[in-house]
Amino acid sequence: MNVVPTKSLAERLKDPSLLVSQCYLDGVFVGEGVDPVADPGSGALLAKVPCFGAAEATTAVEAASAAFPAWAGLLAKQRSKILRKWFDLIEANREDLALILTCEQGKPLKEALGEIDYGASYVEFYAEEAKRVAGETLPSHRLDARVLVLRQPVGVVAAITPWNFPSAMITRKVAPALAAGCTVVIKPAPETPLSALALCVLAERVGIPKGVFNVITGDAPAIGSVLTSHPAVRVVGFTGSTEVGKLLMRQAAGTVKKVALELGGNAPFLVFDDADVDAAVEGAIIAKFRNAGQTCVCANRIYAQAGVYDAFVAKLSKAVADLSVGHGLEDGVVQGPLINEEAVAKVERHVADATAKGASVVIGGERHALGRTFFQPTVLSNVTADMAVAREETFGPLA
């Protein structure tokens, strides 16, 4: 199976101008390409983006802070119209956005299209909610007084987003912030900045004013330090590892920012004796192998009661054997590559640890013949609670 696309990403796009390799600060695309962005499936270089640091992050925050009064001062209906236009443009360009997403992240094109639609739904929803940010009048303990509740935008919002859902996790954080009247600074994952920048292009086209929407790439610790310590930033939203989430929370404590964290998981999947085994297998495939197992809510531990254990393992293994592995742009592919070599090595470590402690490999268990960052869809049996696979988030195609 060929894992190298025959055309470049730009050649595949209906609108090549969506493929941007500069940061967007204060309404201007700036910066020279330094950090490579590669296709995890083929290894092909897609772009080079700027490696900005604390100085540029400060510029982004100050631009967002300066733009805040005017953006917050718009009528809710005006912000709603702009967000609705952004949604319409995202939908109109969904195929190009999905191509960019698949090439930089690896997930199958069908999943990427689903993510674009899912992400766009946040913009659609909050475009309407923008008109419903109303206050309240509540009764008081005094007959001659009432309690008036006002809802006002807090200021600059920093959004630090992950590589596994590089489009939807941006709209999920940014759309409500913009709807409320806040301005934003986005720090996308270094593996997948192109989806963020493509959304930025569309945001600019619909007339989001300069400074309201900023995207910065580069030195993650330096940028993160500014976003969590600058007094103008009032909210920090982060999706990623628990370790980094703890660090950001500590850094944000000094200025008492609001912090919204979506961190790692270790979700269980339970199959009881009276379960429909076929339905359970279908659910397990979706829960475990979507995005090659690289989701924070995917099933990381699968428990089956003794009465259905053997049947479930057999049917799950057969279903896993039928999963088509390849580059996300190829027809029929269900599982794409993992994001990088480090991710593959972690799956290998979990398999090795489990087998050393008594687990059995029912199917898979090794790097795929396609090489690079491809790993065989894998099922282990006789897993116990002391094994790393049961205690840590694998983030790979390992059940």
Tab-separated table of C-alpha atoms in Angstrom:
chain	number	residue	atom	x	y	z
A	1	MET	CA	0.000	0.000	0.000
A	2	ASN	CA	1.354	3.397	-1.014
A	3	VAL	CA	1.511	5.815	1.907
A	4	VAL	CA	2.964	8.729	-0.036
A	5	PRO	CA	0.338	11.060	-1.584
A	6	THR	CA	1.005	11.640	-5.270
A	7	LYS	CA	0.107	15.350	-5.050
A	8	SER	CA	1.239	18.032	-2.656
A	9	LEU	CA	-1.289	19.356	-0.171
A	10	ALA	CA	-1.494	22.712	-1.946
A	11	GLU	CA	-2.239	20.955	-5.242
A	12	ARG	CA	-5.108	19.059	-3.645
A	13	LEU	CA	-6.841	22.126	-2.234
A	14	LYS	CA	-9.597	23.912	-4.110
A	15	ASP	CA	-8.457	27.087	-2.363
A	16	PRO	CA	-4.672	26.917	-1.816
A	17	SER	CA	-4.762	30.235	0.044
A	18	LEU	CA	-6.082	28.317	3.066
A	19	LEU	CA	-2.646	26.736	3.457
A	20	VAL	CA	-0.886	29.405	5.515
A	21	SER	CA	2.498	29.127	7.215
A	22	GLN	CA	2.657	32.451	9.067
A	23	CYS	CA	1.296	33.456	12.447
A	24	TYR	CA	-1.580	35.916	12.704
A	25	LEU	CA	-0.925	38.764	15.120
A	26	ASP	CA	-2.969	41.957	15.328
A	27	GLY	CA	-4.591	41.398	11.945
A	28	VAL	CA	-1.382	40.649	10.021
A	29	PHE	CA	0.194	37.377	8.897
A	30	VAL	CA	3.809	37.528	10.075
A	31	GLY	CA	6.914	35.433	10.636
A	32	GLU	CA	9.379	33.303	8.720
A	33	GLY	CA	9.032	29.548	8.473
A	34	VAL	CA	11.322	27.690	10.891
A	35	ASP	CA	9.568	24.743	12.533
A	36	PRO	CA	8.626	21.944	10.112
A	37	VAL	CA	5.110	20.536	9.912
A	38	ALA	CA	5.155	17.031	8.449
A	39	ASP	CA	2.583	14.502	7.303
A	40	PRO	CA	2.827	11.717	9.931
A	41	GLY	CA	1.815	9.103	7.382
A	42	SER	CA	4.190	9.911	4.555
A	43	GLY	CA	6.804	12.063	6.247
A	44	ALA	CA	6.319	14.709	3.563
A	45	LEU	CA	7.065	18.285	4.592
A	46	LEU	CA	3.832	20.283	4.492
A	47	ALA	CA	5.084	23.678	5.662
A	48	LYS	CA	7.383	25.528	8.013
A	49	VAL	CA	5.861	27.855	10.586
A	50	PRO	CA	7.413	30.579	12.755
A	51	CYS	CA	9.133	29.737	16.015
A	52	PHE	CA	7.955	32.691	18.064
A	53	GLY	CA	8.598	33.193	21.753
A	54	ALA	CA	7.736	35.394	24.705
A	55	ALA	CA	8.098	38.710	22.872
A	56	GLU	CA	5.665	37.776	20.114
A	57	ALA	CA	3.285	36.198	22.619
A	58	THR	CA	3.252	39.475	24.511
A	59	THR	CA	2.503	41.290	21.249
A	60	ALA	CA	-0.425	38.950	20.620
A	61	VAL	CA	-1.843	39.464	24.108
A	62	GLU	CA	-1.473	43.234	23.899
A	63	ALA	CA	-3.168	43.256	20.492
A	64	ALA	CA	-6.056	41.222	21.884
A	65	SER	CA	-6.280	43.505	24.901
A	66	ALA	CA	-6.359	46.619	22.719
A	67	ALA	CA	-9.068	45.128	20.501
A	68	PHE	CA	-11.219	44.027	23.428
A	69	PRO	CA	-13.175	47.243	24.193
A	70	ALA	CA	-14.406	47.683	20.617
A	71	TRP	CA	-15.290	43.999	20.163
A	72	ALA	CA	-17.057	43.842	23.521
A	73	GLY	CA	-18.821	47.082	22.640
A	74	LEU	CA	-20.517	45.660	19.558
A	75	LEU	CA	-24.151	44.726	19.793
A	76	ALA	CA	-24.631	41.033	20.467
A	77	LYS	CA	-26.497	40.820	17.163
A	78	GLN	CA	-23.451	42.185	15.336
A	79	ARG	CA	-21.130	39.569	16.836
A	80	SER	CA	-23.729	36.930	16.064
A	81	LYS	CA	-23.805	37.871	12.382
A	82	ILE	CA	-20.016	37.713	12.112
A	83	LEU	CA	-19.873	34.295	13.768
A	84	ARG	CA	-22.645	33.019	11.513
A	85	LYS	CA	-20.672	34.129	8.461
A	86	TRP	CA	-17.615	32.324	9.861
A	87	PHE	CA	-19.686	29.163	10.260
A	88	ASP	CA	-20.943	29.458	6.682
A	89	LEU	CA	-17.384	29.805	5.360
A	90	ILE	CA	-16.180	26.819	7.393
A	91	GLU	CA	-18.984	24.711	5.933
A	92	ALA	CA	-18.289	25.964	2.408
A	93	ASN	CA	-14.605	25.023	2.765
A	94	ARG	CA	-15.096	21.801	4.747
A	95	GLU	CA	-13.380	19.591	2.163
A	96	ASP	CA	-10.235	21.711	2.052
A	97	LEU	CA	-10.159	22.043	5.833
A	98	ALA	CA	-10.486	18.263	6.153
A	99	LEU	CA	-7.640	17.699	3.686
A	100	ILE	CA	-5.372	19.984	5.692
A	101	LEU	CA	-6.385	18.228	8.897
A	102	THR	CA	-5.758	14.720	7.544
A	103	CYS	CA	-2.389	15.616	6.089
A	104	GLU	CA	-1.006	17.215	9.255
A	105	GLN	CA	-2.702	14.957	11.818
A	106	GLY	CA	-3.176	11.610	10.060
A	107	LYS	CA	-6.774	10.647	10.750
A	108	PRO	CA	-8.808	9.207	7.842
A	109	LEU	CA	-10.455	11.810	5.631
A	110	LYS	CA	-13.936	10.636	6.634
A	111	GLU	CA	-13.096	11.292	10.290
A	112	ALA	CA	-11.565	14.649	9.378
A	113	LEU	CA	-14.741	15.713	7.586
A	114	GLY	CA	-16.674	14.696	10.675
A	115	GLU	CA	-14.390	16.820	12.831
A	116	ILE	CA	-14.834	19.863	10.601
A	117	ASP	CA	-18.617	19.527	10.823
A	118	TYR	CA	-18.454	18.891	14.564
A	119	GLY	CA	-16.195	21.893	15.054
A	120	ALA	CA	-18.371	24.105	12.878
A	121	SER	CA	-21.393	23.223	15.000
A	122	TYR	CA	-19.819	25.105	17.920
A	123	VAL	CA	-19.589	28.245	15.818
A	124	GLU	CA	-23.185	27.835	14.654
A	125	PHE	CA	-24.435	27.275	18.201
A	126	TYR	CA	-22.593	30.176	19.789
A	127	ALA	CA	-23.515	32.502	16.942
A	128	GLU	CA	-27.070	32.128	18.218
A	129	GLU	CA	-26.133	32.113	21.900
A	130	ALA	CA	-24.369	35.451	21.422
A	131	LYS	CA	-27.820	37.048	21.290
A	132	ARG	CA	-28.897	35.393	24.531
A	133	VAL	CA	-26.263	36.640	26.978
A	134	ALA	CA	-28.778	38.331	29.239
A	135	GLY	CA	-28.658	39.442	32.839
A	136	GLU	CA	-31.149	38.734	35.604
A	137	THR	CA	-33.114	40.613	38.219
A	138	LEU	CA	-33.429	38.620	41.433
A	139	PRO	CA	-35.371	39.225	44.646
A	140	SER	CA	-33.486	40.700	47.586
A	141	HIS	CA	-33.818	40.352	51.344
A	142	ARG	CA	-35.123	43.933	51.285
A	143	LEU	CA	-38.538	44.925	49.959
A	144	ASP	CA	-37.190	48.158	48.469
A	145	ALA	CA	-34.283	46.576	46.563
A	146	ARG	CA	-33.563	44.098	43.810
A	147	VAL	CA	-30.390	42.207	42.898
A	148	LEU	CA	-29.207	42.972	39.374
A	149	VAL	CA	-26.957	40.399	37.694
A	150	LEU	CA	-24.906	41.551	34.698
A	151	ARG	CA	-23.032	39.204	32.370
A	152	GLN	CA	-20.040	40.870	30.781
A	153	PRO	CA	-17.054	39.611	28.758
A	154	VAL	CA	-13.998	39.103	30.941
A	155	GLY	CA	-11.295	40.156	28.477
A	156	VAL	CA	-8.573	38.229	26.676
A	157	VAL	CA	-8.932	34.448	26.452
A	158	ALA	CA	-5.913	32.220	25.773
A	159	ALA	CA	-6.635	28.906	24.036
A	160	ILE	CA	-3.937	26.223	24.015
A	161	THR	CA	-5.136	23.405	21.784
A	162	PRO	CA	-4.086	19.781	21.081
A	163	TRP	CA	-2.980	17.948	17.964
A	164	ASN	CA	-5.556	15.137	18.034
A	165	PHE	CA	-8.518	17.403	17.213
A	166	PRO	CA	-6.741	20.450	15.788
A	167	SER	CA	-9.836	22.084	14.314
A	168	ALA	CA	-12.741	21.255	16.632
A	169	MET	CA	-10.841	22.062	19.819
A	170	ILE	CA	-10.192	25.551	18.489
A	171	THR	CA	-13.798	26.339	17.599
A	172	ARG	CA	-14.920	24.770	20.876
A	173	LYS	CA	-12.849	27.289	22.852
A	174	VAL	CA	-12.909	30.287	20.548
A	175	ALA	CA	-16.563	30.432	19.474
A	176	PRO	CA	-18.026	30.968	22.971
A	177	ALA	CA	-15.304	33.479	23.802
A	178	LEU	CA	-15.983	35.549	20.692
A	179	ALA	CA	-19.731	35.278	21.180
A	180	ALA	CA	-19.418	36.662	24.710
A	181	GLY	CA	-17.346	39.611	23.498
A	182	CYS	CA	-13.901	38.345	24.483
A	183	THR	CA	-10.819	38.431	22.272
A	184	VAL	CA	-8.551	35.411	21.817
A	185	VAL	CA	-4.951	34.287	21.485
A	186	ILE	CA	-4.601	30.744	20.162
A	187	LYS	CA	-1.540	28.552	20.632
A	188	PRO	CA	-2.063	25.410	18.510
A	189	ALA	CA	-0.053	22.232	18.958
A	190	PRO	CA	3.269	22.301	17.073
A	191	GLU	CA	2.329	19.138	15.171
A	192	THR	CA	-0.876	20.629	13.752
A	193	PRO	CA	-0.798	24.425	13.364
A	194	LEU	CA	-2.117	24.501	9.794
A	195	SER	CA	-5.731	23.798	10.754
A	196	ALA	CA	-5.676	26.727	13.173
A	197	LEU	CA	-4.219	29.049	10.566
A	198	ALA	CA	-6.769	27.960	7.948
A	199	LEU	CA	-9.591	28.787	10.357
A	200	CYS	CA	-7.868	32.114	10.919
A	201	VAL	CA	-7.932	32.884	7.188
A	202	LEU	CA	-11.681	32.327	7.148
A	203	ALA	CA	-12.156	34.422	10.283
A	204	GLU	CA	-10.333	37.306	8.627
A	205	ARG	CA	-12.470	36.978	5.506
A	206	VAL	CA	-15.717	37.416	7.418
A	207	GLY	CA	-14.493	40.630	8.999
A	208	ILE	CA	-13.412	39.699	12.491
A	209	PRO	CA	-11.498	42.882	13.425
A	210	LYS	CA	-7.741	42.931	13.834
A	211	GLY	CA	-6.516	41.942	17.256
A	212	VAL	CA	-9.665	39.989	18.087
A	213	PHE	CA	-8.334	36.680	16.723
A	214	ASN	CA	-4.621	35.863	17.056
A	215	VAL	CA	-2.701	32.647	16.316
A	216	ILE	CA	0.885	32.098	17.463
A	217	THR	CA	3.238	29.149	16.975
A	218	GLY	CA	6.663	28.429	18.403
A	219	ASP	CA	8.322	27.915	21.771
A	220	ALA	CA	5.544	26.306	23.824
A	221	PRO	CA	7.010	26.908	27.315
A	222	ALA	CA	7.824	30.549	26.541
A	223	ILE	CA	4.457	31.267	24.944
A	224	GLY	CA	2.588	29.365	27.638
A	225	SER	CA	4.374	31.315	30.348
A	226	VAL	CA	3.208	34.615	28.850
A	227	LEU	CA	-0.362	33.420	28.354
A	228	THR	CA	-0.606	32.256	31.964
A	229	SER	CA	1.153	35.224	33.589
A	230	HIS	CA	0.203	38.301	31.563
A	231	PRO	CA	-2.336	40.327	33.557
A	232	ALA	CA	-4.426	41.089	30.464
A	233	VAL	CA	-5.252	37.408	29.966
A	234	ARG	CA	-8.253	36.569	32.134
A	235	VAL	CA	-9.042	33.001	31.018
A	236	VAL	CA	-6.765	30.140	29.981
A	237	GLY	CA	-8.324	27.159	28.227
A	238	PHE	CA	-6.144	24.099	27.668
A	239	THR	CA	-6.687	20.636	26.229
A	240	GLY	CA	-3.748	18.269	26.570
A	241	SER	CA	-1.757	16.211	29.022
A	242	THR	CA	-2.374	16.219	32.761
A	243	GLU	CA	1.276	17.089	33.385
A	244	VAL	CA	1.127	20.255	31.292
A	245	GLY	CA	-2.291	21.121	32.691
A	246	LYS	CA	-0.893	21.101	36.230
A	247	LEU	CA	1.955	23.373	35.139
A	248	LEU	CA	-0.385	25.869	33.485
A	249	MET	CA	-2.629	25.946	36.544
A	250	ARG	CA	0.343	26.733	38.774
A	251	GLN	CA	1.514	29.481	36.440
A	252	ALA	CA	-1.972	31.010	36.201
A	253	ALA	CA	-2.405	31.123	39.976
A	254	GLY	CA	-0.223	34.209	40.343
A	255	THR	CA	-2.744	36.396	38.522
A	256	VAL	CA	-5.779	34.383	39.665
A	257	LYS	CA	-6.996	33.585	36.167
A	258	LYS	CA	-9.977	31.441	35.336
A	259	VAL	CA	-8.581	28.123	34.084
A	260	ALA	CA	-10.465	25.507	32.056
A	261	LEU	CA	-8.584	22.222	31.684
A	262	GLU	CA	-9.460	19.140	29.637
A	263	LEU	CA	-6.759	16.612	30.441
A	264	GLY	CA	-5.920	12.929	30.007
A	265	GLY	CA	-8.249	10.024	30.633
A	266	ASN	CA	-8.305	6.315	31.406
A	267	ALA	CA	-11.866	5.444	30.451
A	268	PRO	CA	-13.281	1.951	31.059
A	269	PHE	CA	-15.484	-0.017	28.636
A	270	LEU	CA	-17.690	-2.601	30.370
A	271	VAL	CA	-19.213	-5.723	28.797
A	272	PHE	CA	-21.612	-7.635	31.062
A	273	ASP	CA	-22.759	-11.247	30.749
A	274	ASP	CA	-26.168	-10.226	29.395
A	275	ALA	CA	-24.733	-7.889	26.758
A	276	ASP	CA	-25.322	-8.127	23.030
A	277	VAL	CA	-21.758	-9.130	22.166
A	278	ASP	CA	-21.965	-7.972	18.554
A	279	ALA	CA	-23.202	-4.547	19.648
A	280	ALA	CA	-20.489	-4.419	22.304
A	281	VAL	CA	-17.818	-5.165	19.713
A	282	GLU	CA	-19.163	-2.463	17.420
A	283	GLY	CA	-19.125	0.011	20.289
A	284	ALA	CA	-15.622	-0.997	21.347
A	285	ILE	CA	-14.249	-0.467	17.842
A	286	ILE	CA	-15.653	3.059	17.772
A	287	ALA	CA	-14.641	3.847	21.345
A	288	LYS	CA	-11.116	2.465	21.077
A	289	PHE	CA	-9.897	2.779	17.501
A	290	ARG	CA	-11.308	6.120	16.350
A	291	ASN	CA	-8.404	8.401	15.455
A	292	ALA	CA	-6.111	5.389	16.001
A	293	GLY	CA	-6.963	5.488	19.697
A	294	GLN	CA	-5.647	9.031	20.059
A	295	THR	CA	-8.540	10.629	21.920
A	296	CYS	CA	-8.719	11.583	25.586
A	297	VAL	CA	-12.155	9.970	25.929
A	298	CYS	CA	-11.425	6.712	24.126
A	299	ALA	CA	-11.801	3.397	25.955
A	300	ASN	CA	-8.431	2.694	27.527
A	301	ARG	CA	-9.477	-0.298	29.645
A	302	ILE	CA	-11.927	-2.961	28.465
A	303	TYR	CA	-13.564	-5.246	31.038
A	304	ALA	CA	-15.694	-8.256	30.037
A	305	GLN	CA	-17.451	-10.578	32.471
A	306	ALA	CA	-16.431	-14.229	32.448
A	307	GLY	CA	-19.622	-15.417	30.754
A	308	VAL	CA	-18.943	-13.439	27.580
A	309	TYR	CA	-15.184	-12.936	27.834
A	310	ASP	CA	-14.047	-15.521	25.287
A	311	ALA	CA	-16.768	-14.678	22.779
A	312	PHE	CA	-16.113	-10.962	23.107
A	313	VAL	CA	-12.343	-11.326	22.679
A	314	ALA	CA	-12.799	-13.552	19.627
A	315	LYS	CA	-15.286	-11.256	17.918
A	316	LEU	CA	-13.356	-8.108	18.821
A	317	SER	CA	-10.150	-9.607	17.431
A	318	LYS	CA	-11.895	-10.533	14.186
A	319	ALA	CA	-13.279	-7.017	13.830
A	320	VAL	CA	-9.875	-5.505	14.565
A	321	ALA	CA	-8.273	-7.753	11.941
A	322	ASP	CA	-10.608	-6.241	9.361
A	323	LEU	CA	-9.537	-2.656	10.083
A	324	SER	CA	-7.828	-1.161	7.044
A	325	VAL	CA	-4.624	0.695	7.928
A	326	GLY	CA	-3.051	3.307	5.687
A	327	HIS	CA	-2.660	6.962	4.862
A	328	GLY	CA	-5.745	8.944	5.776
A	329	LEU	CA	-6.278	10.122	2.194
A	330	GLU	CA	-6.556	6.592	0.818
A	331	ASP	CA	-10.003	5.183	0.133
A	332	GLY	CA	-11.307	2.695	2.659
A	333	VAL	CA	-8.717	3.419	5.339
A	334	VAL	CA	-10.118	3.180	8.871
A	335	GLN	CA	-6.925	3.657	10.883
A	336	GLY	CA	-4.254	6.146	9.961
A	337	PRO	CA	-0.800	6.685	11.465
A	338	LEU	CA	0.016	7.773	14.979
A	339	ILE	CA	1.133	11.352	15.343
A	340	ASN	CA	4.869	10.679	15.771
A	341	GLU	CA	7.565	8.185	16.703
A	342	GLU	CA	7.170	8.913	20.404
A	343	ALA	CA	3.535	7.828	20.233
A	344	VAL	CA	4.488	4.560	18.535
A	345	ALA	CA	7.166	3.887	21.137
A	346	LYS	CA	4.638	4.337	23.945
A	347	VAL	CA	2.320	1.717	22.452
A	348	GLU	CA	5.294	-0.629	22.095
A	349	ARG	CA	6.205	-0.085	25.750
A	350	HIS	CA	2.688	-0.880	26.886
A	351	VAL	CA	2.585	-4.076	24.826
A	352	ALA	CA	6.001	-5.165	26.114
A	353	ASP	CA	5.078	-4.410	29.723
A	354	ALA	CA	1.796	-6.310	29.455
A	355	THR	CA	3.274	-9.410	27.850
A	356	ALA	CA	6.122	-9.461	30.359
A	357	LYS	CA	3.516	-9.568	33.136
A	358	GLY	CA	1.432	-12.357	31.622
A	359	ALA	CA	-0.846	-10.818	28.992
A	360	SER	CA	-1.234	-12.428	25.579
A	361	VAL	CA	-1.254	-10.721	22.194
A	362	VAL	CA	-4.383	-11.945	20.417
A	363	ILE	CA	-3.784	-9.901	17.288
A	364	GLY	CA	-1.304	-7.226	16.238
A	365	GLY	CA	1.213	-6.081	18.804
A	366	GLU	CA	3.869	-4.736	16.447
A	367	ARG	CA	4.708	-1.868	14.166
A	368	HIS	CA	2.841	-2.096	10.896
A	369	ALA	CA	4.563	-3.179	7.702
A	370	LEU	CA	3.863	0.311	6.328
A	371	GLY	CA	6.592	1.560	8.667
A	372	ARG	CA	6.996	5.114	9.941
A	373	THR	CA	4.324	5.866	12.538
A	374	PHE	CA	1.925	3.066	11.662
A	375	PHE	CA	1.106	0.473	14.325
A	376	GLN	CA	-0.966	-2.669	13.976
A	377	PRO	CA	-4.437	-2.545	15.563
A	378	THR	CA	-3.865	-4.675	18.645
A	379	VAL	CA	-5.883	-6.734	21.123
A	380	LEU	CA	-4.414	-8.087	24.365
A	381	SER	CA	-6.049	-10.662	26.623
A	382	ASN	CA	-5.502	-11.555	30.285
A	383	VAL	CA	-4.613	-7.983	31.176
A	384	THR	CA	-4.307	-7.227	34.891
A	385	ALA	CA	-4.539	-4.016	36.887
A	386	ASP	CA	-0.797	-3.814	37.555
A	387	MET	CA	0.055	-3.453	33.868
A	388	ALA	CA	0.874	-0.037	32.397
A	389	VAL	CA	-1.836	-0.421	29.762
A	390	ALA	CA	-4.433	-0.544	32.552
A	391	ARG	CA	-2.968	2.344	34.540
A	392	GLU	CA	-1.759	4.823	31.927
A	393	GLU	CA	-3.343	6.464	28.913
A	394	THR	CA	-1.998	4.570	25.893
A	395	PHE	CA	-3.186	6.969	23.175
A	396	GLY	CA	-2.842	4.318	20.506
A	397	PRO	CA	-4.646	1.416	18.777
A	398	LEU	CA	-4.282	-0.980	21.697
A	399	ALA	CA	-7.284	-2.711	23.296
